[in-house]
Coordinates of C-alpha atoms in Angstrom, one line a residue:
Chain A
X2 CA 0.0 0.0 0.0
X3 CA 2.9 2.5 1.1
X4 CA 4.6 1.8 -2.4
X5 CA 1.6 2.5 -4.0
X6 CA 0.9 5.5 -2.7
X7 CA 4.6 6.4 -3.1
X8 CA 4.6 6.1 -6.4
X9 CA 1.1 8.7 -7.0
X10 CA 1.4 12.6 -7.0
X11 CA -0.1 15.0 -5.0
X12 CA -2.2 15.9 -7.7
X13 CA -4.4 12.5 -8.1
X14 CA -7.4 11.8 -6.7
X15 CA -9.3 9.2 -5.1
X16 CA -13.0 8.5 -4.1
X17 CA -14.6 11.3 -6.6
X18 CA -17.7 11.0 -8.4
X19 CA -16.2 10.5 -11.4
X20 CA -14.4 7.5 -10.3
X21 CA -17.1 5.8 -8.9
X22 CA -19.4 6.1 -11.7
X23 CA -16.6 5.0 -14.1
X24 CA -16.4 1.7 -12.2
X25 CA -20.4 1.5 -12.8
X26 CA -19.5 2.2 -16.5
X27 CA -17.4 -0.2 -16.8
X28 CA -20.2 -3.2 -15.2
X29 CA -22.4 -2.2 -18.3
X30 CA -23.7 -5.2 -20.2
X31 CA -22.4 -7.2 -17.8
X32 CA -24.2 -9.9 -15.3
X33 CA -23.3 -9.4 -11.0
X34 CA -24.2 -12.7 -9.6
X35 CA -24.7 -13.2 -5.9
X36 CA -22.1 -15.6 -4.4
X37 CA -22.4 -17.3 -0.8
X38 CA -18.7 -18.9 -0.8
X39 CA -15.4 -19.2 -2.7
X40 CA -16.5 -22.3 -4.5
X41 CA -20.0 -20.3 -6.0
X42 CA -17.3 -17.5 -7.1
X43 CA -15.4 -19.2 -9.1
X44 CA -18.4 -20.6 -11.2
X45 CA -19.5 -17.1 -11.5
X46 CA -16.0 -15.9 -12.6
X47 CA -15.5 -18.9 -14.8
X48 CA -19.3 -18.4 -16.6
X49 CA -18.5 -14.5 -17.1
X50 CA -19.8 -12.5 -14.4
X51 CA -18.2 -9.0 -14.7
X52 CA -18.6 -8.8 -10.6
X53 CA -20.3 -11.1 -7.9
X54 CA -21.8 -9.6 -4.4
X55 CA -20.8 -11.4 -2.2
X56 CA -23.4 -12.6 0.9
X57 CA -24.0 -15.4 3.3
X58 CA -27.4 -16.2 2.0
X59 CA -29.3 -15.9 -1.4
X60 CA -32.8 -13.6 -1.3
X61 CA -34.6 -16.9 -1.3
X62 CA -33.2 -18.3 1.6
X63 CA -33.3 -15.0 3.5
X64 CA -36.7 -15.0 2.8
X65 CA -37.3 -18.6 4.0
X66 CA -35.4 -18.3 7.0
X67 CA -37.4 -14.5 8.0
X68 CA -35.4 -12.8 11.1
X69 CA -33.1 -9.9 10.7
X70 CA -30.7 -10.2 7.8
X71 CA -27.1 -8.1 8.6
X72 CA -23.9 -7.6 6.2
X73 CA -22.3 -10.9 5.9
X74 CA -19.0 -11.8 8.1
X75 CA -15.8 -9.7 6.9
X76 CA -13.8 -13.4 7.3
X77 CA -16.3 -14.4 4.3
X78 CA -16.2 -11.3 2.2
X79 CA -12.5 -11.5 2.2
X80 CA -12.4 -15.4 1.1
X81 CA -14.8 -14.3 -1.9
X82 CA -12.0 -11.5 -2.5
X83 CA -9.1 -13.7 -2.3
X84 CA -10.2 -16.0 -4.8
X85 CA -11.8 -13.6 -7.4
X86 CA -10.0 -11.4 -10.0
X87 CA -13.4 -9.4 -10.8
X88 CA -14.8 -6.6 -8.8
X89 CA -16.4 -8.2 -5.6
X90 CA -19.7 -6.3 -4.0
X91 CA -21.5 -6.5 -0.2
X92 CA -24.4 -5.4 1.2
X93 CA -24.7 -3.0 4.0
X94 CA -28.4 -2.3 5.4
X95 CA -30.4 0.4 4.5
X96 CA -29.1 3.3 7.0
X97 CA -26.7 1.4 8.3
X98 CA -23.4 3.5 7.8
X99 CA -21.0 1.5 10.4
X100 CA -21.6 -1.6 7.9
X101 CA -21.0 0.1 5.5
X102 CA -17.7 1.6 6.8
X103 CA -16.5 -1.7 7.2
X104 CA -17.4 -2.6 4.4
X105 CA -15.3 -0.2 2.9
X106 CA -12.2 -0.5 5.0
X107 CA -12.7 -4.8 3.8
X108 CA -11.6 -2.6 0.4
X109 CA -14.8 -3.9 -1.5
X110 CA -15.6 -2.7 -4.6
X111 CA -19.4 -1.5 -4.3
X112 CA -21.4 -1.7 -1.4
X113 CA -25.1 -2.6 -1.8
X114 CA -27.1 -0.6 0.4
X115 CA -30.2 -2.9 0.1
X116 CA -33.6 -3.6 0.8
X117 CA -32.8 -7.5 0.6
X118 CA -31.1 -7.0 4.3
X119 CA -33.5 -5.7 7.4
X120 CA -33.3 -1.9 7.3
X121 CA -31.3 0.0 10.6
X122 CA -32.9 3.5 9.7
X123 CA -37.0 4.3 9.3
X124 CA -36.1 7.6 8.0
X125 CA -32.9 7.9 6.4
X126 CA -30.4 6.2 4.0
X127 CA -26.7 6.1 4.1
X128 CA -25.2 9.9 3.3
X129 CA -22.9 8.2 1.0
X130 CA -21.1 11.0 -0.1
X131 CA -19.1 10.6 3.1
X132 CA -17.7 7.3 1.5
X133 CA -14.4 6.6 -1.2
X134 CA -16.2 3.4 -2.1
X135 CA -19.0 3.8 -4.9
X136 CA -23.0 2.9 -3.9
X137 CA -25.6 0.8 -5.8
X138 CA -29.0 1.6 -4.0
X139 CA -32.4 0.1 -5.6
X140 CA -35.4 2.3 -6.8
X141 CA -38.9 1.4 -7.4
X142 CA -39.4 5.2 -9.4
X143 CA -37.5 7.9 -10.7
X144 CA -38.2 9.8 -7.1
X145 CA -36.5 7.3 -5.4
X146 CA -33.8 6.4 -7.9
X147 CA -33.0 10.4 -7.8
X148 CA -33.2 10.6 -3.9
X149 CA -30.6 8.1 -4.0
X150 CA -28.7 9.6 -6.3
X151 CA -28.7 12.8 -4.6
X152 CA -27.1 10.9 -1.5
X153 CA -24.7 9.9 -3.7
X154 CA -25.4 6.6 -5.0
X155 CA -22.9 6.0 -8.0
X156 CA -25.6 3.3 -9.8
X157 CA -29.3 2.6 -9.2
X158 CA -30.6 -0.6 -9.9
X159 CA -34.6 -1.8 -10.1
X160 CA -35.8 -3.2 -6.9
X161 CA -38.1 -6.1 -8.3
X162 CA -38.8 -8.6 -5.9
X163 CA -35.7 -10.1 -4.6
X164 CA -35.5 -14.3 -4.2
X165 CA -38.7 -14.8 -6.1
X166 CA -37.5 -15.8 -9.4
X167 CA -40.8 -13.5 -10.6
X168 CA -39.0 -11.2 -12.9
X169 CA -43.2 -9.1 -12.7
X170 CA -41.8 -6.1 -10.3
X171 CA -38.5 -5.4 -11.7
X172 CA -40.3 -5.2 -15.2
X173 CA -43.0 -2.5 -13.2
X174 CA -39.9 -0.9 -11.6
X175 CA -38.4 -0.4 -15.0
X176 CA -40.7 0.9 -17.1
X177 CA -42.1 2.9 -14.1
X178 CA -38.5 5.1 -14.2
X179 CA -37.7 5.2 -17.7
X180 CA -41.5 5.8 -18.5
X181 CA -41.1 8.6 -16.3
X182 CA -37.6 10.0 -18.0
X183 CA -39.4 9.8 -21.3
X184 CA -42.1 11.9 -20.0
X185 CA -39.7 14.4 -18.0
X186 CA -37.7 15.0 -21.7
X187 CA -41.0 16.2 -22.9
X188 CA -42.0 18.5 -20.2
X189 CA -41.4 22.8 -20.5
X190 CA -38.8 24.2 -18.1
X191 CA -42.1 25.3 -15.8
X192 CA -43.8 21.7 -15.4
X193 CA -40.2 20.5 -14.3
X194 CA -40.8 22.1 -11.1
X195 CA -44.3 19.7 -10.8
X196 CA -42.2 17.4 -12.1
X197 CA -40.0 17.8 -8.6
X198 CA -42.1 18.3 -6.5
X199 CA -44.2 15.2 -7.5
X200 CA -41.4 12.9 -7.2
X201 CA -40.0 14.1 -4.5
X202 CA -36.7 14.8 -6.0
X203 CA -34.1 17.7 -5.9
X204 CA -34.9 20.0 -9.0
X205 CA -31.1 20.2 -10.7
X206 CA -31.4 16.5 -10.8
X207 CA -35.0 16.7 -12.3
X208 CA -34.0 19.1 -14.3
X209 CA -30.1 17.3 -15.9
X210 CA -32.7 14.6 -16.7
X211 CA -35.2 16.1 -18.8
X212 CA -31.8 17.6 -20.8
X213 CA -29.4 14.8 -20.8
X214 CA -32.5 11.9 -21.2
X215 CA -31.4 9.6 -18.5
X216 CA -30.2 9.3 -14.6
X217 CA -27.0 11.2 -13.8
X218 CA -25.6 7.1 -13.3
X219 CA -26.3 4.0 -15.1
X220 CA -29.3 1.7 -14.6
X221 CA -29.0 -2.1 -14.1
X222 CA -32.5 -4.3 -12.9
X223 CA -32.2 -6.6 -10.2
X224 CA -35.0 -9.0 -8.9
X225 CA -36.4 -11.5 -10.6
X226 CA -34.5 -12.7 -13.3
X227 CA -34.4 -16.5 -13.4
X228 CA -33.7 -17.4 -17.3
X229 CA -31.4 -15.6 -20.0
X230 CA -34.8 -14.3 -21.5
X231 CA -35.6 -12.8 -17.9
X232 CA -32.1 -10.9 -18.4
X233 CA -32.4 -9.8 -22.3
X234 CA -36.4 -8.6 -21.5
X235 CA -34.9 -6.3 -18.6
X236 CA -31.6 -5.1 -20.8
X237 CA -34.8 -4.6 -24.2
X238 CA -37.0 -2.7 -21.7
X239 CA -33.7 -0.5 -21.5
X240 CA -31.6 -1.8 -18.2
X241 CA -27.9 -1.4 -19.0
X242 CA -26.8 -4.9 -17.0
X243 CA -28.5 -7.3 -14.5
X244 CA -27.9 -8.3 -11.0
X245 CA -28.5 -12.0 -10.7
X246 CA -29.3 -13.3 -7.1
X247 CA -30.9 -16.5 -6.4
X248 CA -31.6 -17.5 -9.9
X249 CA -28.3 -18.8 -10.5
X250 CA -27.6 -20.8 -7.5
X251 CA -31.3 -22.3 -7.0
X252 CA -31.4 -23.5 -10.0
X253 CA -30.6 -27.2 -10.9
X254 CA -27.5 -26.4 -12.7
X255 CA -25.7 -23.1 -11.8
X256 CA -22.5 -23.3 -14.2
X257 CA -24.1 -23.8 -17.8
X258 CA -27.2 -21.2 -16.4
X259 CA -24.9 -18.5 -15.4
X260 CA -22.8 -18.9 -18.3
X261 CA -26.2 -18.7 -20.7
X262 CA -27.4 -15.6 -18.7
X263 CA -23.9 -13.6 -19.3
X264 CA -24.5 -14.3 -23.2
X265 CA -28.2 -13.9 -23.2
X266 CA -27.3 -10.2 -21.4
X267 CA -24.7 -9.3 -24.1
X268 CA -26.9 -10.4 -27.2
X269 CA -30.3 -9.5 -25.7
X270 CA -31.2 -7.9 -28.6
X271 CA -30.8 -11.1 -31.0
X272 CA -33.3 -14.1 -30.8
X273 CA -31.4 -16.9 -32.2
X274 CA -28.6 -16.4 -29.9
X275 CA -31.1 -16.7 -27.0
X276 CA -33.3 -19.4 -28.4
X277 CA -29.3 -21.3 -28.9
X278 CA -28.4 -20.4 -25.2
X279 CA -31.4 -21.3 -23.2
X280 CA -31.4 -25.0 -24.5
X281 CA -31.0 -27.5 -22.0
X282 CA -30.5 -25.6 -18.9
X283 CA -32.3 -27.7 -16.7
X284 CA -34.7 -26.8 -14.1
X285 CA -34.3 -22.5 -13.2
X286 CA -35.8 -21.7 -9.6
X287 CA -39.5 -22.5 -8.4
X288 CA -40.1 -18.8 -7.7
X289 CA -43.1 -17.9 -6.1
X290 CA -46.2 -15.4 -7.2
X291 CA -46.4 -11.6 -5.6
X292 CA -49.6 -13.2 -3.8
X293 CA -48.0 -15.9 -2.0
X294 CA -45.6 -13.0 -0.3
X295 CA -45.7 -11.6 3.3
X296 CA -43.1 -9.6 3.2
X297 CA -42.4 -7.3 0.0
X298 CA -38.6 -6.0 0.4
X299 CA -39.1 -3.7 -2.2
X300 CA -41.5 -1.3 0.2
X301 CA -38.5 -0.8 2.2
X302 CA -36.2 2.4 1.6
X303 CA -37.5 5.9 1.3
Chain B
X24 CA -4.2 -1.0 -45.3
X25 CA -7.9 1.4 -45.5
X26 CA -10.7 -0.8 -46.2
X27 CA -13.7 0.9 -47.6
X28 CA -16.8 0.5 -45.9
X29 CA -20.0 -0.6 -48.0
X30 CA -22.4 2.2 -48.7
X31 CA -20.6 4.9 -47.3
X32 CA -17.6 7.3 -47.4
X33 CA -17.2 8.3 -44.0
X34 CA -15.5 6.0 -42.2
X35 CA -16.8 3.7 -39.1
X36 CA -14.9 2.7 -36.1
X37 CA -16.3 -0.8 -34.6
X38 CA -16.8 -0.8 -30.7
X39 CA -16.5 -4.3 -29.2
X40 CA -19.5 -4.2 -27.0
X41 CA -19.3 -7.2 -25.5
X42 CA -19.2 -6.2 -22.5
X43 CA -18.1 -2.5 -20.7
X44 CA -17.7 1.0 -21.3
X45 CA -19.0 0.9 -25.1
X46 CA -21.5 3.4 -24.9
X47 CA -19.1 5.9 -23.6
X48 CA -17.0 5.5 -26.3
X49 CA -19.4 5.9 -28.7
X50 CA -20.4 9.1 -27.3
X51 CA -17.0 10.8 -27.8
X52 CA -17.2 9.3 -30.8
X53 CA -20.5 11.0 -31.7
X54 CA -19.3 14.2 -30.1
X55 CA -15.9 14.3 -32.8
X56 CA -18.9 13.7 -35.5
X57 CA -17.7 10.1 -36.1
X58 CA -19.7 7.2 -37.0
X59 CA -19.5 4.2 -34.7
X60 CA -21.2 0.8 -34.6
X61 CA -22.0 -1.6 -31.5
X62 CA -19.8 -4.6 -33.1
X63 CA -21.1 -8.2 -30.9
X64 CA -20.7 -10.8 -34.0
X65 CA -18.7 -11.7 -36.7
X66 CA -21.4 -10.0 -39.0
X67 CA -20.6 -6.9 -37.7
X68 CA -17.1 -6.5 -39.0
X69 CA -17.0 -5.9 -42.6
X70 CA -18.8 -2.7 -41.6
X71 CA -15.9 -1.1 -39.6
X72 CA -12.6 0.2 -40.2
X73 CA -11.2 0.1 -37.3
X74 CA -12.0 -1.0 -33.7
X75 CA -12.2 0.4 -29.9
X76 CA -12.0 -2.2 -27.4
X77 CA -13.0 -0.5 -24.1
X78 CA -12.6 -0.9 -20.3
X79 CA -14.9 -3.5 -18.5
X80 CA -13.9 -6.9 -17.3
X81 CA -11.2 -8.7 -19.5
X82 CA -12.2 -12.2 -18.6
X83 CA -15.7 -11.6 -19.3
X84 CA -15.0 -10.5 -22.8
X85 CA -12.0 -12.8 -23.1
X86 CA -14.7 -15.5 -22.8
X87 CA -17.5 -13.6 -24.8
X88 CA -15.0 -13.3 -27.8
X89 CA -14.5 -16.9 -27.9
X90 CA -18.3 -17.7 -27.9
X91 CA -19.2 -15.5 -30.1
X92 CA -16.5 -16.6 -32.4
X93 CA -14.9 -13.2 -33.2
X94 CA -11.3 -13.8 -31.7
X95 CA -10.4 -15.1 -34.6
X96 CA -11.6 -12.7 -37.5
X97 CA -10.8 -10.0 -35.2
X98 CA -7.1 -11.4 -34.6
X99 CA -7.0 -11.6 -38.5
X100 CA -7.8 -8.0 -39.3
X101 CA -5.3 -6.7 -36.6
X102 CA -2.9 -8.6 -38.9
X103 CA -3.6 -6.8 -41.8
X104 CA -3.4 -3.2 -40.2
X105 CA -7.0 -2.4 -39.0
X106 CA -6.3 0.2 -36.5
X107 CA -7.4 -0.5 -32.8
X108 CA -7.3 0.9 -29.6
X109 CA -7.9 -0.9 -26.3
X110 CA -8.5 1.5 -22.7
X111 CA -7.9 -0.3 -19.9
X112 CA -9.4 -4.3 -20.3
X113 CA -9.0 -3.6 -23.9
X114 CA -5.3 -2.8 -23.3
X115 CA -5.1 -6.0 -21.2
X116 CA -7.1 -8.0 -24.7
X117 CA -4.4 -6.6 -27.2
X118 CA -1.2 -7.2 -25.1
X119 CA 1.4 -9.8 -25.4
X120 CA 1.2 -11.5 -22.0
X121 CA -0.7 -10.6 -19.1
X122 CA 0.3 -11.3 -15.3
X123 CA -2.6 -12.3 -12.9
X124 CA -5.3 -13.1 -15.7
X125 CA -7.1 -16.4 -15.9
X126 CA -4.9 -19.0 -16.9
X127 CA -8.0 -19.2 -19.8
X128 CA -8.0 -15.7 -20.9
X129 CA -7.1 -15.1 -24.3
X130 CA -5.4 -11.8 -26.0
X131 CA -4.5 -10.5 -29.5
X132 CA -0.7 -10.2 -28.6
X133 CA -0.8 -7.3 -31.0
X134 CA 1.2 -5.5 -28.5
X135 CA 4.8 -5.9 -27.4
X136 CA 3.5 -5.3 -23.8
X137 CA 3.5 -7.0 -20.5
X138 CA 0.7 -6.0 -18.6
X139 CA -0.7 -6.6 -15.2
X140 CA -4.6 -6.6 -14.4
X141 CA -5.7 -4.3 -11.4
X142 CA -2.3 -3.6 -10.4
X143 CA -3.4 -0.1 -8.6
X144 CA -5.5 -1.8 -6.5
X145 CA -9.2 -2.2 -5.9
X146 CA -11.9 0.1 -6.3
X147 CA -10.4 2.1 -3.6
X148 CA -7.5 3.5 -4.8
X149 CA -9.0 4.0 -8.2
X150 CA -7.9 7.8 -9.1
X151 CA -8.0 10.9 -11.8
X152 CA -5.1 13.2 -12.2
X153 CA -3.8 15.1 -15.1
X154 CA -1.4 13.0 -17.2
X155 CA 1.2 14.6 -19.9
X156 CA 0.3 13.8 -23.6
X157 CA 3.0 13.7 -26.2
X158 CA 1.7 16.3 -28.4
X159 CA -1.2 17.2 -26.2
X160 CA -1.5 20.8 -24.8
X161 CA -2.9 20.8 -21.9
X162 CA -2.3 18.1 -20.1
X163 CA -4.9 15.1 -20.6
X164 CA -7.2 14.5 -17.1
X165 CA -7.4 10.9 -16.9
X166 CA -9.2 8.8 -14.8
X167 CA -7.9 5.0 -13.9
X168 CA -10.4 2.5 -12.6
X169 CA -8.9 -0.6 -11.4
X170 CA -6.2 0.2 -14.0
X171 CA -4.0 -2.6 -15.4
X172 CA -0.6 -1.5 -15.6
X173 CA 2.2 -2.0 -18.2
X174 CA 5.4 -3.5 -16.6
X175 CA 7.3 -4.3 -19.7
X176 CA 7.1 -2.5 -22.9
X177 CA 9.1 -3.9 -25.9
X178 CA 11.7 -1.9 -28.2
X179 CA 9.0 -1.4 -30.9
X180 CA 6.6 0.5 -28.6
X181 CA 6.1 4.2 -28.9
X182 CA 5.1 5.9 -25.4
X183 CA 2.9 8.6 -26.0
X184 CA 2.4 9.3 -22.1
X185 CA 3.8 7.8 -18.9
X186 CA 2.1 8.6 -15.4
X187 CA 5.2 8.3 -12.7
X188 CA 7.8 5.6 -13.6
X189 CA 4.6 4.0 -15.9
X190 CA 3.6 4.1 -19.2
X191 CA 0.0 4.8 -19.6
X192 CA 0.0 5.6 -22.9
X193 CA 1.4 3.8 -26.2
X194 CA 1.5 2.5 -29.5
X195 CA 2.6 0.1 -31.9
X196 CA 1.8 0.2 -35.4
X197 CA -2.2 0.2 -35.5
X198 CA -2.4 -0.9 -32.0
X199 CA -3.0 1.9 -29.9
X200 CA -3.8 1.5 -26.0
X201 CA -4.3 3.2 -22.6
X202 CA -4.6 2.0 -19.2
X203 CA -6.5 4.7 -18.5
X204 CA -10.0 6.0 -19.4
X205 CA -10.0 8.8 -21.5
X206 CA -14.2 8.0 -22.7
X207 CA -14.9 8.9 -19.1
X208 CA -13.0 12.5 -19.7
X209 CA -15.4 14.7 -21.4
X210 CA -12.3 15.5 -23.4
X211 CA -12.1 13.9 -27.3
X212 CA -8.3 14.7 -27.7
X213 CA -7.1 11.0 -27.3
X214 CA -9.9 9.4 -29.5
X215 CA -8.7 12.0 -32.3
X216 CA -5.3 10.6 -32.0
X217 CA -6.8 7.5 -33.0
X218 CA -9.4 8.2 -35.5
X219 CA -6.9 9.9 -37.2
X220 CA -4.5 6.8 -38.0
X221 CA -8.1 5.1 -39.6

């Protein structure tokens, strides 16, 4: 570390937003697959993953097992990072800034702040502006997405229904915000003010939306997706790369799956291809319908 | 060395959008009134003249090239002089050998360079500051991101730019790379550089 830092100027700097949306640049097109243990990394690494988040249980099982779900144990994180050449990821809870701090002094990549765990904070998420390590937060709607944003989230990503395997609510989560952007590029410099105040959401961000015609960051859907035709539906409807949670490892056969999602996510505009790569997959997930579901983790975060 | 593109005059630079920073690319692209195409298949190729391969995950696209059987026809046309330029994991694709890669990952070895992957460290110490150009007035602000770094260059290599003790910048031939970013710059100076070899 010393030699490193030895060998920088004065003059470079770490932590800015630049930086840590250029790492969310660079996870475009790409698939993040949730790991539970070196062994699940590697078969994510070897099937193409362009970063794995690392945890100590899937959505689906945290949602069989109920009870408070925390960051997972630094001893684990770091075996996932040991073995992985590829960004590695964690979750901290919503609010929950000391996991996140260690989270960032573990030197991971991108820290989740995510419904999927039980939220610390009623009120408030993470400033995370305070932090040198970049932010994915999940969003419902533009308002939320640009909340987060304005709390310095470097990515956004859909909410959907984590450990379902129902890809229904991260399709309603994305056409909710880009619906809304497409409307926002329409609007008069007056109505952007509505447009604000209506989603709750600072005005200069409103307003660098309806010029530029997207979020300040990138836009990847999580939740949901269970096949490579989950993945290419979310990247059509205009997602720019997918989180994969429990669909990968709770289905019957996680290497060739994974490895079909990755090209499924990078050709997701071309039929053939996906019609070639979801052959012979083998079971995906059960999943489970939005009616059989007590607890929806996408109503947390505000 | 100049193919001709069909149906048009104006030449089109290919970016590999396997996987990465494509779209950023192709904005600077757009910005120096250049026409680019998303290039995934081997169909894609007679269209371009010459090709960006930009920053995202080398093993990812290492593996995507393979199975969507473009290593080779790309490794073919980098013979035969079509110009291309690799930021970051596309630096790592075009080098000679790379240290800490998969012991699967492939590469064009279209550059006499040794390269190793995230050698500035994680996320973390991923940094901007202004790097010196050859040619370039002002300096060029670059931004690294989990940079690869080149530890060996061979006699044949131009440096264009070095960043400390490292090169960051150089060329060989029609093989132009970066370990930085410069499609995350706002600043087109580096991709003129290129397009202007095409």
């Amino acid at each position: 570390m010393a030699k490193r830092e030895a060998e920088k100027t004065s003059k470079t700097v770490t932590g800015s937003m630049t930086v840590k949306r250029g790492l969310a640049e660079m996870l475009k097109g790409g698939v993040i697959m949730d790991v539970v243990n070196p062994e699940q990394a590697k078969i994510a690494e070897d099937a193409g993953a362009c970063a794995v988040m690392a945890l100590e249980r899937v959505p689906a099982d945290i949602r069989r097992d109920g009870g408070v779900a925390r960051m997972s144990d630094p001893e684990m994180i770091e075996g996932i990072q040991a073995v992985c050449s590829i960004p590695v990821m964690a979750k901290a809870r919503i609010g929950h800034f000391v996991e996140a701090q260690v989270l960032e002094s573990l030197g991971v990549d991108f820290i989740d702040e995510s419904e999927v765990l039980t939220p610390a904070d009623e009120a408030h998420h993470i400033d995370k502006l305070m932090f040198t390590s970049p932010f994915v937060c999940g969003a419902t709607n533009l308002g939320e997405a640009l909340r987060r944003i304005s709390e310095g989230a470097a990515l956004i990503r859909s909410k959907g229904e984590a450990g379902t395997g129902n890809i229904v609510e991260a399709v309603r989560h994305l056409r909710s915000i880009i619906g809304d952007i497409r409307k926002i590029t329409q609007a008069d410099s007056a109505e952007l003010f509505e447009w604000a105040k209506r989603l709750q959401a600072p005005l200069p961000l409103v307003q660098e939306v309806a010029e530029t015609g997207w979020l300040p960051v990138p836009l990847f859907c999580a939740g949901g997706i269970a096949t490579p035709s989950d993945a290419a539906l979310a990247m059509q409807l205009g997602a720019q790369a997918v989180f994969v949670g429990s669909g990968i490892f709770k289905s019957d056969d996680p290497a060739p799956r994974a490895k079909a999602i990755v090209e499924a996510t990078t050709h997701f505009r071309d039929a053939d291809i996906i019609a070639k790569v979801s052959r012979n997959l083998g079971l995906p997930m059960t999943g489970i319908g939005m009616d059989k579901i007590e607890q929806r983790y996408a109503e947390r975060g505000w | 060395m100049v193919r001709v593109s069909q149906g048009s005059s104006k030449k089109v630079v290919g970016v590999l959008a396997l996987q990465g920073a494509f779209e950023s690319h192709k904005k600077v692209l757009n910005e120096l009134d250049v026409v680019s195409l998303e290039v995934r298949t081997p169909q894609d190729l007679p269209q371009v003249d010459a090709l960006i391969m930009p920053g995202g995950e080398s093993t990812t696209m290492s593996q995507l090239l393979e199975s969507s059987d473009l290593y080779e026809p790309i490794k073919k046309l980098i013979h035969e002089g079509m110009p291309v330029f690799g930021t970051c994991a596309g630096m790592i694709l075009l080098a000679k050998k790379i240290i800490d890669g998969r012991d699967d990952q492939i590469s064009f070895g279209a550059i006499e360079i040794e390269v190793q992957r995230n050698a500035y460290g994680r996320q973390v110490d991923s940094f901007e500051a202004d790097v010196e150009v050859e040619g370039l007035v002002p300096a060029f602000h670059a931004v690294f991101i989990r940079a690869p770094k080149i530890l060996q260059a061979g006699k044949d290599v131009e440096v264009l730019a070095s960043f400390g003790s490292d090169v960051v910048l150089a060329r060989q031939k029609n093989v132009l790379v970066a370990s930085f970013h410069p499609e995350l710059s706002q600043d087109g100076r580096i991709h003129e550089l290129f397009v202007k070899e095409i």
